[in-house]
PDB file of C-alpha atoms and ligand atoms in Angstrom:
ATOM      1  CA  UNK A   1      92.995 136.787  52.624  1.00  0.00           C
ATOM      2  CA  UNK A   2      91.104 135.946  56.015  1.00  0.00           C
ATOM      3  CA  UNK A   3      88.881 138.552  56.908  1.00  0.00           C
ATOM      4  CA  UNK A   4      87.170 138.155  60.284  1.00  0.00           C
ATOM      5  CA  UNK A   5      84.241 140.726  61.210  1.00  0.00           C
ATOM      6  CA  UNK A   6      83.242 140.859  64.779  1.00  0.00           C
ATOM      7  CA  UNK A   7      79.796 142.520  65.151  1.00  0.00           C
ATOM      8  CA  UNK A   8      76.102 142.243  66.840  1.00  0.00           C
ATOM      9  CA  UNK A   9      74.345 142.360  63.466  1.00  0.00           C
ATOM     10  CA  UNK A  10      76.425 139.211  61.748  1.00  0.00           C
ATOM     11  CA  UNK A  11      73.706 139.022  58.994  1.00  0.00           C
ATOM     12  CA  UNK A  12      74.074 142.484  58.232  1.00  0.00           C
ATOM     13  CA  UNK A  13      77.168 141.500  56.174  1.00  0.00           C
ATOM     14  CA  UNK A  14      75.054 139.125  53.598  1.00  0.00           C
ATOM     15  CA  UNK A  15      75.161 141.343  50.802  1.00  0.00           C
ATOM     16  CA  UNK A  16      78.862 140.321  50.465  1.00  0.00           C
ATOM     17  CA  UNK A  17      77.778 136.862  49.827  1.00  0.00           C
ATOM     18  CA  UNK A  18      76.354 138.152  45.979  1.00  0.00           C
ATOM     19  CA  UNK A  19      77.908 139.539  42.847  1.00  0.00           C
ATOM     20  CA  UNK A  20      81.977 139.679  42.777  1.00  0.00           C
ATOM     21  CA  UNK A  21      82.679 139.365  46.369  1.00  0.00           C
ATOM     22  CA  UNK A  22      80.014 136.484  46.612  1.00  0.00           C
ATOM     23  CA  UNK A  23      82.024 134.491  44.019  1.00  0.00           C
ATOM     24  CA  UNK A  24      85.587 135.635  46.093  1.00  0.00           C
ATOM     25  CA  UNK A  25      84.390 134.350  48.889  1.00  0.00           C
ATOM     26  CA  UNK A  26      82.851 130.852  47.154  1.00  0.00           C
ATOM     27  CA  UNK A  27      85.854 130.517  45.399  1.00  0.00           C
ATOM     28  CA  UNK A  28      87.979 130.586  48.853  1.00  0.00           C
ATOM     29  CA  UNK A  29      90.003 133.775  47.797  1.00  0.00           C
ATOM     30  CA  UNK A  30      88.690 135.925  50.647  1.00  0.00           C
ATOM     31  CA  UNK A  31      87.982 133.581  53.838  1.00  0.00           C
ATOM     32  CA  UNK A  32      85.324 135.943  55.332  1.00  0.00           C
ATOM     33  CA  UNK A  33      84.777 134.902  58.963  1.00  0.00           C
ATOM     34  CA  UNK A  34      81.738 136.850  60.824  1.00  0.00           C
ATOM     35  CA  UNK A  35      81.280 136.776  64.589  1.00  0.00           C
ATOM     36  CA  UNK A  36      78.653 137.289  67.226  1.00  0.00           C
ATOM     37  CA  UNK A  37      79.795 139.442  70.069  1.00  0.00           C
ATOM     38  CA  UNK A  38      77.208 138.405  72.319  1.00  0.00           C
ATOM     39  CA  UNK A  39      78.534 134.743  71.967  1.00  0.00           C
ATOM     40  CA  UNK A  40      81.262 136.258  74.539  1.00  0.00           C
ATOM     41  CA  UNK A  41      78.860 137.854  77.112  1.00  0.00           C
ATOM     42  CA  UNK A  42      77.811 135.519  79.475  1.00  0.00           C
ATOM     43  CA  UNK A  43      75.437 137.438  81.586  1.00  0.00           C
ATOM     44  CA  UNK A  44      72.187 136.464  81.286  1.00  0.00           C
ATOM     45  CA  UNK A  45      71.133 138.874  78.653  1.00  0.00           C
ATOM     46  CA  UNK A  46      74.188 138.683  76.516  1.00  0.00           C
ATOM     47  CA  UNK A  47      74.654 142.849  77.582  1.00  0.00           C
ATOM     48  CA  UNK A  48      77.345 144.563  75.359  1.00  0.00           C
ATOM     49  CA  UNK A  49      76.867 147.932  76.444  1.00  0.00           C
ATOM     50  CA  UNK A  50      76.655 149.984  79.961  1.00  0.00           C
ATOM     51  CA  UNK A  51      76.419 153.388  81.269  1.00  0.00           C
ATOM     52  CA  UNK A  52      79.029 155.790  80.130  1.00  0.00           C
ATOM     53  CA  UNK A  53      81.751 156.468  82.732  1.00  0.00           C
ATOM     54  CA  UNK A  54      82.282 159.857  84.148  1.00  0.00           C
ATOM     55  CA  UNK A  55      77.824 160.250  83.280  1.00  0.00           C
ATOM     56  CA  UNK A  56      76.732 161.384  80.478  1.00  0.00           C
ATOM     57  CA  UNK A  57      73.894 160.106  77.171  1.00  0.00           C
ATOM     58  CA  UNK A  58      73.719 157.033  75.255  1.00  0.00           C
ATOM     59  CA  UNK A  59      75.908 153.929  76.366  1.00  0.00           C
ATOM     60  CA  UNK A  60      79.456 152.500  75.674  1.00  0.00           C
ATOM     61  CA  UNK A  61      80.222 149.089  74.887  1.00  0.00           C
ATOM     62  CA  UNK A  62      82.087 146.862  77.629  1.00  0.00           C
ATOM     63  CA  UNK A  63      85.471 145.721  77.443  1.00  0.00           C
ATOM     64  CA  UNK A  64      84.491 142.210  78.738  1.00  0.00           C
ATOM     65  CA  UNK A  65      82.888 140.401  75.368  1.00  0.00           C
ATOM     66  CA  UNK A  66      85.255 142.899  72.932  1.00  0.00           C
ATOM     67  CA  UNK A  67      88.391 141.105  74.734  1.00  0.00           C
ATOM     68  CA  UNK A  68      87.262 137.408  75.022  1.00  0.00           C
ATOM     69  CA  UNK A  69      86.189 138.146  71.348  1.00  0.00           C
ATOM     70  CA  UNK A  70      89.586 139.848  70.503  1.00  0.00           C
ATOM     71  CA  UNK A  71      91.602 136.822  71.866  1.00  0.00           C
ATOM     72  CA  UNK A  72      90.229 134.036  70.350  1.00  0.00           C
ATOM     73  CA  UNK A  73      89.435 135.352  67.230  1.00  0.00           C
ATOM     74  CA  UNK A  74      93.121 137.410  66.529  1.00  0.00           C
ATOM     75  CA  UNK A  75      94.807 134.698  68.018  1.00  0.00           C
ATOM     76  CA  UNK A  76      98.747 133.991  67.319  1.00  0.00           C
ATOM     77  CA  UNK A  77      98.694 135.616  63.445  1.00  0.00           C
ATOM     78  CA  UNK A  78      99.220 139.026  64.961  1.00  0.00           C
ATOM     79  CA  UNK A  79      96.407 140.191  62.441  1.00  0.00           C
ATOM     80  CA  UNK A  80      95.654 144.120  61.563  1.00  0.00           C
ATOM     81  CA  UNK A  81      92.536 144.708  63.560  1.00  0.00           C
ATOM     82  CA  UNK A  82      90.332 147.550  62.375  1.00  0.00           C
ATOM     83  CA  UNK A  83      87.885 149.721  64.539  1.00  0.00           C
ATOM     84  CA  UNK A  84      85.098 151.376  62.516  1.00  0.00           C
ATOM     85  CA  UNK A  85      84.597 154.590  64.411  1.00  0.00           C
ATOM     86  CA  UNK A  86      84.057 158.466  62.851  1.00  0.00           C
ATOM     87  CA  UNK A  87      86.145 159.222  65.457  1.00  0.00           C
ATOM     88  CA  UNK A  88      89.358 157.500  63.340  1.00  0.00           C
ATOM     89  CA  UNK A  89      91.909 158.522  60.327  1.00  0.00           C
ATOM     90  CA  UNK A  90      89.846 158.524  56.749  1.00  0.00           C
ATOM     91  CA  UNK A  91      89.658 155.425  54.811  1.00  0.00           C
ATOM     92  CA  UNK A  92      91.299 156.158  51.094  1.00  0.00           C
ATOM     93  CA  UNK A  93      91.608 153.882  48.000  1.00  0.00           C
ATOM     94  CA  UNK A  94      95.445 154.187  49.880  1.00  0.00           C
ATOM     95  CA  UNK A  95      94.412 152.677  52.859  1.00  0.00           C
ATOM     96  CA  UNK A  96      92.066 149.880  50.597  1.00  0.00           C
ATOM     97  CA  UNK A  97      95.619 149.401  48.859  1.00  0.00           C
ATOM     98  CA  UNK A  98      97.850 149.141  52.549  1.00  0.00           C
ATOM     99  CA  UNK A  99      94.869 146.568  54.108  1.00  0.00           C
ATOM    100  CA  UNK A 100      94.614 144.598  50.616  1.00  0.00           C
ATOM    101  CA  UNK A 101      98.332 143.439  51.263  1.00  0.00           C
ATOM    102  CA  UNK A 102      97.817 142.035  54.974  1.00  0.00           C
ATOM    103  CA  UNK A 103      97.400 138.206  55.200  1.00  0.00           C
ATOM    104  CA  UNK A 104      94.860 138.638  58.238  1.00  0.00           C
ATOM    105  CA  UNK A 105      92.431 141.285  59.134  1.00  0.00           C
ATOM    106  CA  UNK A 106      90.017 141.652  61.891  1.00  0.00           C
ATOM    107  CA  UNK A 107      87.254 144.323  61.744  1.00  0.00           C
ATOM    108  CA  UNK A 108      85.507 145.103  64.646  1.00  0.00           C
ATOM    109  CA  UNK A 109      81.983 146.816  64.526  1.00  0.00           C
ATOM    110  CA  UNK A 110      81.075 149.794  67.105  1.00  0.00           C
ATOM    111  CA  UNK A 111      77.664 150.784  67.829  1.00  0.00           C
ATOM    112  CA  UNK A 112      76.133 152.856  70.436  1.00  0.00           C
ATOM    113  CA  UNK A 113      78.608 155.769  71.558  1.00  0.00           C
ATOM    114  CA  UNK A 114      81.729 153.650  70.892  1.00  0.00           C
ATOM    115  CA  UNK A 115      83.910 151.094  72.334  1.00  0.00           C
ATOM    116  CA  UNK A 116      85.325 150.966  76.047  1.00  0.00           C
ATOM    117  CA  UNK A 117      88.828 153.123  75.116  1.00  0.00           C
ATOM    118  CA  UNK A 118      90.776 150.262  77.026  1.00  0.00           C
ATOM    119  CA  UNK A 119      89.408 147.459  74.088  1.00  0.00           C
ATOM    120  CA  UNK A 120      91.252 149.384  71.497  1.00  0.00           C
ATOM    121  CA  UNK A 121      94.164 150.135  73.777  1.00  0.00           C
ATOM    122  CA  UNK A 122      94.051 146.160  74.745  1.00  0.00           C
ATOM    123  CA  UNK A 123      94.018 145.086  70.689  1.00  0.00           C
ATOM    124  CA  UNK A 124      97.162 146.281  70.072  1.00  0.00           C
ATOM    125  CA  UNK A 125      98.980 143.923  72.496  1.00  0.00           C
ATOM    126  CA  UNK A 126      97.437 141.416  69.564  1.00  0.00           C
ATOM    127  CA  UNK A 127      98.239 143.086  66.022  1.00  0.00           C
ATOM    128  CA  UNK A 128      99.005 146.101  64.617  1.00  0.00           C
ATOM    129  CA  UNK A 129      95.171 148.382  65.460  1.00  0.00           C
ATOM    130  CA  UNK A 130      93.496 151.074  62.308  1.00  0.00           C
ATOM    131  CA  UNK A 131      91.070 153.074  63.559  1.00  0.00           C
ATOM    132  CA  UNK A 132      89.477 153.995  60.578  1.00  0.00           C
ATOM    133  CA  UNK A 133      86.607 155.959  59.491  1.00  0.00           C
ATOM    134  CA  UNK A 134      84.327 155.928  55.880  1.00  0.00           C
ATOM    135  CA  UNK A 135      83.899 159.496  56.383  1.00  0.00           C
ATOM    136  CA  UNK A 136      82.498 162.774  57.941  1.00  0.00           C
ATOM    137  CA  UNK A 137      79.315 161.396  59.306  1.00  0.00           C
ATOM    138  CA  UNK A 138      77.642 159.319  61.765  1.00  0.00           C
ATOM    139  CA  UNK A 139      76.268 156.078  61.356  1.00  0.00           C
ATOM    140  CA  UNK A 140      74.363 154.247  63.798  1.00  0.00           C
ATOM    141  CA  UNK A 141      77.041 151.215  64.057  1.00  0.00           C
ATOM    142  CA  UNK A 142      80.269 150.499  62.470  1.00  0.00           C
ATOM    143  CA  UNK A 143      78.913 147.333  60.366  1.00  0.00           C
ATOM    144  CA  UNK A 144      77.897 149.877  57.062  1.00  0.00           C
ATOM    145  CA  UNK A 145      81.720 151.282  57.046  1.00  0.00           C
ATOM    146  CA  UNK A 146      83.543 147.604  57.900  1.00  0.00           C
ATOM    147  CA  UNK A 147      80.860 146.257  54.866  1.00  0.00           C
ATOM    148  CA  UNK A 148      82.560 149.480  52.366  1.00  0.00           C
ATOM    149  CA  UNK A 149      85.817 148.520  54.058  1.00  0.00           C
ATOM    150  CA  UNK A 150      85.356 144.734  52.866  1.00  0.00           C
ATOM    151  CA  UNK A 151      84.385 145.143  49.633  1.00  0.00           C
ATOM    152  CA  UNK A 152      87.163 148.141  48.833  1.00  0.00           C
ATOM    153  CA  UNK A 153      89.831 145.655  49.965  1.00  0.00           C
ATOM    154  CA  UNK A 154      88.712 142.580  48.089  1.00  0.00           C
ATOM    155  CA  UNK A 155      88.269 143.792  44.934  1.00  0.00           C
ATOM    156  CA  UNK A 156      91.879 144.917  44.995  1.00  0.00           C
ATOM    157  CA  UNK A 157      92.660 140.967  46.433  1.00  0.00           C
ATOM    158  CA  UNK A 158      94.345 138.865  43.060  1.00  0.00           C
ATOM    159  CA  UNK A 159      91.949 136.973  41.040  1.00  0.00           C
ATOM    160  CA  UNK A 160      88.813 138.918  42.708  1.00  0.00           C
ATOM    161  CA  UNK A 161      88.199 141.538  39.673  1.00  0.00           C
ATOM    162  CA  UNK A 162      87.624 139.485  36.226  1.00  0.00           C
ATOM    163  CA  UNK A 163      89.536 142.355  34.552  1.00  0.00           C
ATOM    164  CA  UNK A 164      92.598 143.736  36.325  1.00  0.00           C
ATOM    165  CA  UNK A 165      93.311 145.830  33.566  1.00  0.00           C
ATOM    166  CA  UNK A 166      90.658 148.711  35.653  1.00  0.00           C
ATOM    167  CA  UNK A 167      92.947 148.022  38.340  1.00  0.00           C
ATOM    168  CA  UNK A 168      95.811 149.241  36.354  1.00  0.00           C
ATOM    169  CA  UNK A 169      93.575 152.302  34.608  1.00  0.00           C
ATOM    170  CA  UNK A 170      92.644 153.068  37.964  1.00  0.00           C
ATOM    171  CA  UNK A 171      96.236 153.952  39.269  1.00  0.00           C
ATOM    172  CA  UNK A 172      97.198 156.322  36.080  1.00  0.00           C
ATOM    173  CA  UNK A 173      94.034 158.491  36.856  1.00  0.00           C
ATOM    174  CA  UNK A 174      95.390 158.492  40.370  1.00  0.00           C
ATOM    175  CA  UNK A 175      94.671 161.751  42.357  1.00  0.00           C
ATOM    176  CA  UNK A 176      91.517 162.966  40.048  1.00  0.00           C
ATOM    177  CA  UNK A 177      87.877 161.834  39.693  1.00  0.00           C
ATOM    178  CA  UNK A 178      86.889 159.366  36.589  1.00  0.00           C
ATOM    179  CA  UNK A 179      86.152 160.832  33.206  1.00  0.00           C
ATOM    180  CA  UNK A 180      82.426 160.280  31.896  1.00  0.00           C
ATOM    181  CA  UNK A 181      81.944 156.833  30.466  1.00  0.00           C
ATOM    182  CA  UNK A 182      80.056 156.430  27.239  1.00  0.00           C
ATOM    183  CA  UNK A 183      78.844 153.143  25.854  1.00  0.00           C
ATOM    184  CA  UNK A 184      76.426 152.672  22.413  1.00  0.00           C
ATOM    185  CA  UNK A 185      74.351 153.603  20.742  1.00  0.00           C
ATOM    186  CA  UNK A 186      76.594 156.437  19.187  1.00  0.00           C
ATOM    187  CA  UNK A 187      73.526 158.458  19.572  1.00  0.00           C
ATOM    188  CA  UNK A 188      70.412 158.210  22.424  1.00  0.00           C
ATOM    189  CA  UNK A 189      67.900 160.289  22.449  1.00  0.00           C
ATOM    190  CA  UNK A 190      69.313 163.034  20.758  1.00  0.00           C
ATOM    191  CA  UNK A 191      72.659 163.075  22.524  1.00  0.00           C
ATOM    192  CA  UNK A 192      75.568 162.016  20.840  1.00  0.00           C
ATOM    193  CA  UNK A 193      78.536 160.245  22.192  1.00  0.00           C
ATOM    194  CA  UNK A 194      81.187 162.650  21.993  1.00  0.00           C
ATOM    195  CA  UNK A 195      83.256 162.924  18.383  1.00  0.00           C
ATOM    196  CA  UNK A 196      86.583 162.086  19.813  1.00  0.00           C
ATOM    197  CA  UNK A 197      85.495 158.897  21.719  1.00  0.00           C
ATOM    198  CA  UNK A 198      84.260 157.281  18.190  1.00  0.00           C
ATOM    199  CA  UNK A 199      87.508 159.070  15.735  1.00  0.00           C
ATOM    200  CA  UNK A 200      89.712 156.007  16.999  1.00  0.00           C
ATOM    201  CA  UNK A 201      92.142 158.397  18.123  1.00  0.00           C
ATOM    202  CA  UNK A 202      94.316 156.960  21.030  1.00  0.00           C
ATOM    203  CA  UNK A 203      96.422 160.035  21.721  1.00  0.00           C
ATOM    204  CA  UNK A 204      93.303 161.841  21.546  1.00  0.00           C
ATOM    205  CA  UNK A 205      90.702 159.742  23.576  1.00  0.00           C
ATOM    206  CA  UNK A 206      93.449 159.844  26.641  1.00  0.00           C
ATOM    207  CA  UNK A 207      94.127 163.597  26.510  1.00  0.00           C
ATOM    208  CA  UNK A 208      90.190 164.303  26.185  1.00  0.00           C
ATOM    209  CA  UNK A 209      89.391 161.759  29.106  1.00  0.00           C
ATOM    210  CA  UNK A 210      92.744 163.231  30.956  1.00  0.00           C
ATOM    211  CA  UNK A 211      90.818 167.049  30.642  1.00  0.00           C
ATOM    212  CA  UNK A 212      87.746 165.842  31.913  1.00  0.00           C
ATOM    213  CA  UNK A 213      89.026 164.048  34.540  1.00  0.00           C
ATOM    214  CA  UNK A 214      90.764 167.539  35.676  1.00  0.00           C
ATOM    215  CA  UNK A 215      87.895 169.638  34.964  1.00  0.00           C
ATOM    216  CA  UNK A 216      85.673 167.468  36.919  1.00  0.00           C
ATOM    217  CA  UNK A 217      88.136 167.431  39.883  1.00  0.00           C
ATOM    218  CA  UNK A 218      88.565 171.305  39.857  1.00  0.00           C
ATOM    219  CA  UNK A 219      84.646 171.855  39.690  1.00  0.00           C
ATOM    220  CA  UNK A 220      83.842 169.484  42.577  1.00  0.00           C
ATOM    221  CA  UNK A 221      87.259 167.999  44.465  1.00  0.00           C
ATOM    222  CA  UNK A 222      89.386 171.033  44.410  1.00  0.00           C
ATOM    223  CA  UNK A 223      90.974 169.603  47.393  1.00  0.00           C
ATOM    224  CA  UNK A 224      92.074 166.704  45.666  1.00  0.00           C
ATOM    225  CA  UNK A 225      94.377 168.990  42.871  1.00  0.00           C
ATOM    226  CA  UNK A 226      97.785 170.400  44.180  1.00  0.00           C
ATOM    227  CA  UNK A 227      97.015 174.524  45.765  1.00  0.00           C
ATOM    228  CA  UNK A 228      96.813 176.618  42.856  1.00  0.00           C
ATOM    229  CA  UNK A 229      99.750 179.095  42.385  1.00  0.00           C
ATOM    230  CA  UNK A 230      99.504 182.275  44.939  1.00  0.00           C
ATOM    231  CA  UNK A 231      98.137 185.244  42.909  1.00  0.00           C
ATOM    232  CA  UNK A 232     100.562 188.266  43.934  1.00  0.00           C
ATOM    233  CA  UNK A 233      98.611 191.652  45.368  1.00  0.00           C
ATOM    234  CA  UNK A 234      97.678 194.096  42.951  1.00  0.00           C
TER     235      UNK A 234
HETATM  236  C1  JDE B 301      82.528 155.005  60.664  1.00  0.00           C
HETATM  237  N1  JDE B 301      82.515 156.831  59.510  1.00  0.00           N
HETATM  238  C2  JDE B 301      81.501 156.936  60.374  1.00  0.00           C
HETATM  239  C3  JDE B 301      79.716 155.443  65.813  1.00  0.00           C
HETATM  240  C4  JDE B 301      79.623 157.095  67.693  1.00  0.00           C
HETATM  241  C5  JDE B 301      78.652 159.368  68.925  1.00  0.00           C
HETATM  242  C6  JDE B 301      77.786 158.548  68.228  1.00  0.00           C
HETATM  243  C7  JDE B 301      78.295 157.405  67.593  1.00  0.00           C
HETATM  244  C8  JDE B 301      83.692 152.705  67.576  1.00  0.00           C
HETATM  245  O1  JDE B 301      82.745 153.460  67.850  1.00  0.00           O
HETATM  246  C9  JDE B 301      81.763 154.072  67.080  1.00  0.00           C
HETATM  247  C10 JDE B 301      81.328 153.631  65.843  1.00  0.00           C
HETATM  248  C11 JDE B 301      80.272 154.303  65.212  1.00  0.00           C
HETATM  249  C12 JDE B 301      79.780 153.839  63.887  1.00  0.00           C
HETATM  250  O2  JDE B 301      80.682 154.171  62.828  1.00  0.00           O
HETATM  251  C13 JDE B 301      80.531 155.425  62.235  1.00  0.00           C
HETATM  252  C14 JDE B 301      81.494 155.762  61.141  1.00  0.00           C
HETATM  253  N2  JDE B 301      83.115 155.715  59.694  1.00  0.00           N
HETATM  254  O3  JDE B 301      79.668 156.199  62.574  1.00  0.00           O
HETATM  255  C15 JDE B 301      80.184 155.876  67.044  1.00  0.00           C
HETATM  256  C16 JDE B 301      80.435 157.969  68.387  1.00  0.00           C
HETATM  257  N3  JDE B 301      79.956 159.075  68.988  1.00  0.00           N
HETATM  258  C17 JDE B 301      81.199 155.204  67.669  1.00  0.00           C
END
């Protein structure tokens, strides 16, 4: 997959370069592409940003640079182009899964209080536009959700993870939070691993992890389980 990132902080994006992704990206299974905005403003400060229309704090970047950029960079492939923005629908392991299957991707980093409206209007003349947000908070530019947004995708690409098999596991344990994980020694400190992980009981192992994995949900991501049954009055 090629994976273009269009930004003002290009080397913010070098932690991709280690670990899995690193090797992904030596290997030439994700083409990662990064991009200076200000190469496309050609006043003589290389401005991105101006005064918001309408009045009002802080600044909005200009459509000029984000369109030049847009063009050359999206070209013919009709790519999915991504904005980064709190503002957008809520990136999922879903929405990993949906991006993970596209051939081209363009992310594009906001800072400041956004991006001109018109840019993201403009983008979708050129591929089919996400606005997407890492969650319920502010950040102080869109290059820490497109680097989550990266590495979410890629490790889902084919021949990224060393070990699809956790792909797989993943999936069945779809719609809860992980069990605990327990490695050696069978006992640390004091604290034993627990009976059933060691009693090389399949069956057993699964429905214990399986219980967890509910518990767990119910005690901290009750959102994530169907609505309980309503309790008639009285
Ligand atoms: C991405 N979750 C959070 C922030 C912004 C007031 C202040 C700031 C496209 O425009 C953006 C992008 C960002 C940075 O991204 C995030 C984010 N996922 O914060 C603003 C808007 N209003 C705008």
């Amino acid at each position: 997959m090629r994976i273009d990132v269009i930004t003002i902080f290009p080397e913010y994006f070098a932690p991709l370069r280690l670990s899995l992704l690193g090797r992904a990206i030596e290997r030439g299974r994700i083409d990662l592409r990064l991009h200076q905005l200000r190469d496309w403003a050609h006043d003589p400060h290389h401005s991105v940003d101006d005064s918001p229309a309408g009045g009002g704090p802080g600044m909005v970047m200009t459509p000029g640079p984000w369109g030049q950029a847009l063009d050359e960079v999206a070209g013919e492939d009709r790519p999915t182009i991504v904005f980064t923005t709190p503002a957008g629908e809520v990136f999922r392991q879903h929405t990993a899964q949906e991006l993970s299957s596209v051939e081209r991707l363009v992310l594009c980093c906001g800072r400041f209080e956004g991006i001109d409206q018109r840019v993201i209007d403009y983008a979708s003349t050129l591929g089919p536009v996400r606005e997407l947000s890492i969650g319920d908070y502010v950040l102080a530019g869109g290059e820490a959700a497109a680097l989550v947004m990266v590495e979410a995708v890629g490790r889902l690409l084919p021949g990224v993870l060393g070990n699809p098999d956790s792909l797989t596991e993943e999936s069945h344990n779809r719609g809860l939070l992980e069990h605990p994980a327990y490695t050696k020694p069978a006992i640390w400190r004091g604290r034993s691993v627990p009976e059933v992980l060691l009693s090389g009981d399949h069956g057993a192992v699964d429905a214990w992890r399986h219980a967890q994995s509910v518990e767990r949900t119910r005690r901290v991501r009750p959102d994530l389980l169907p609505p309980p049954p309503e309790q008639p009055c009285q």
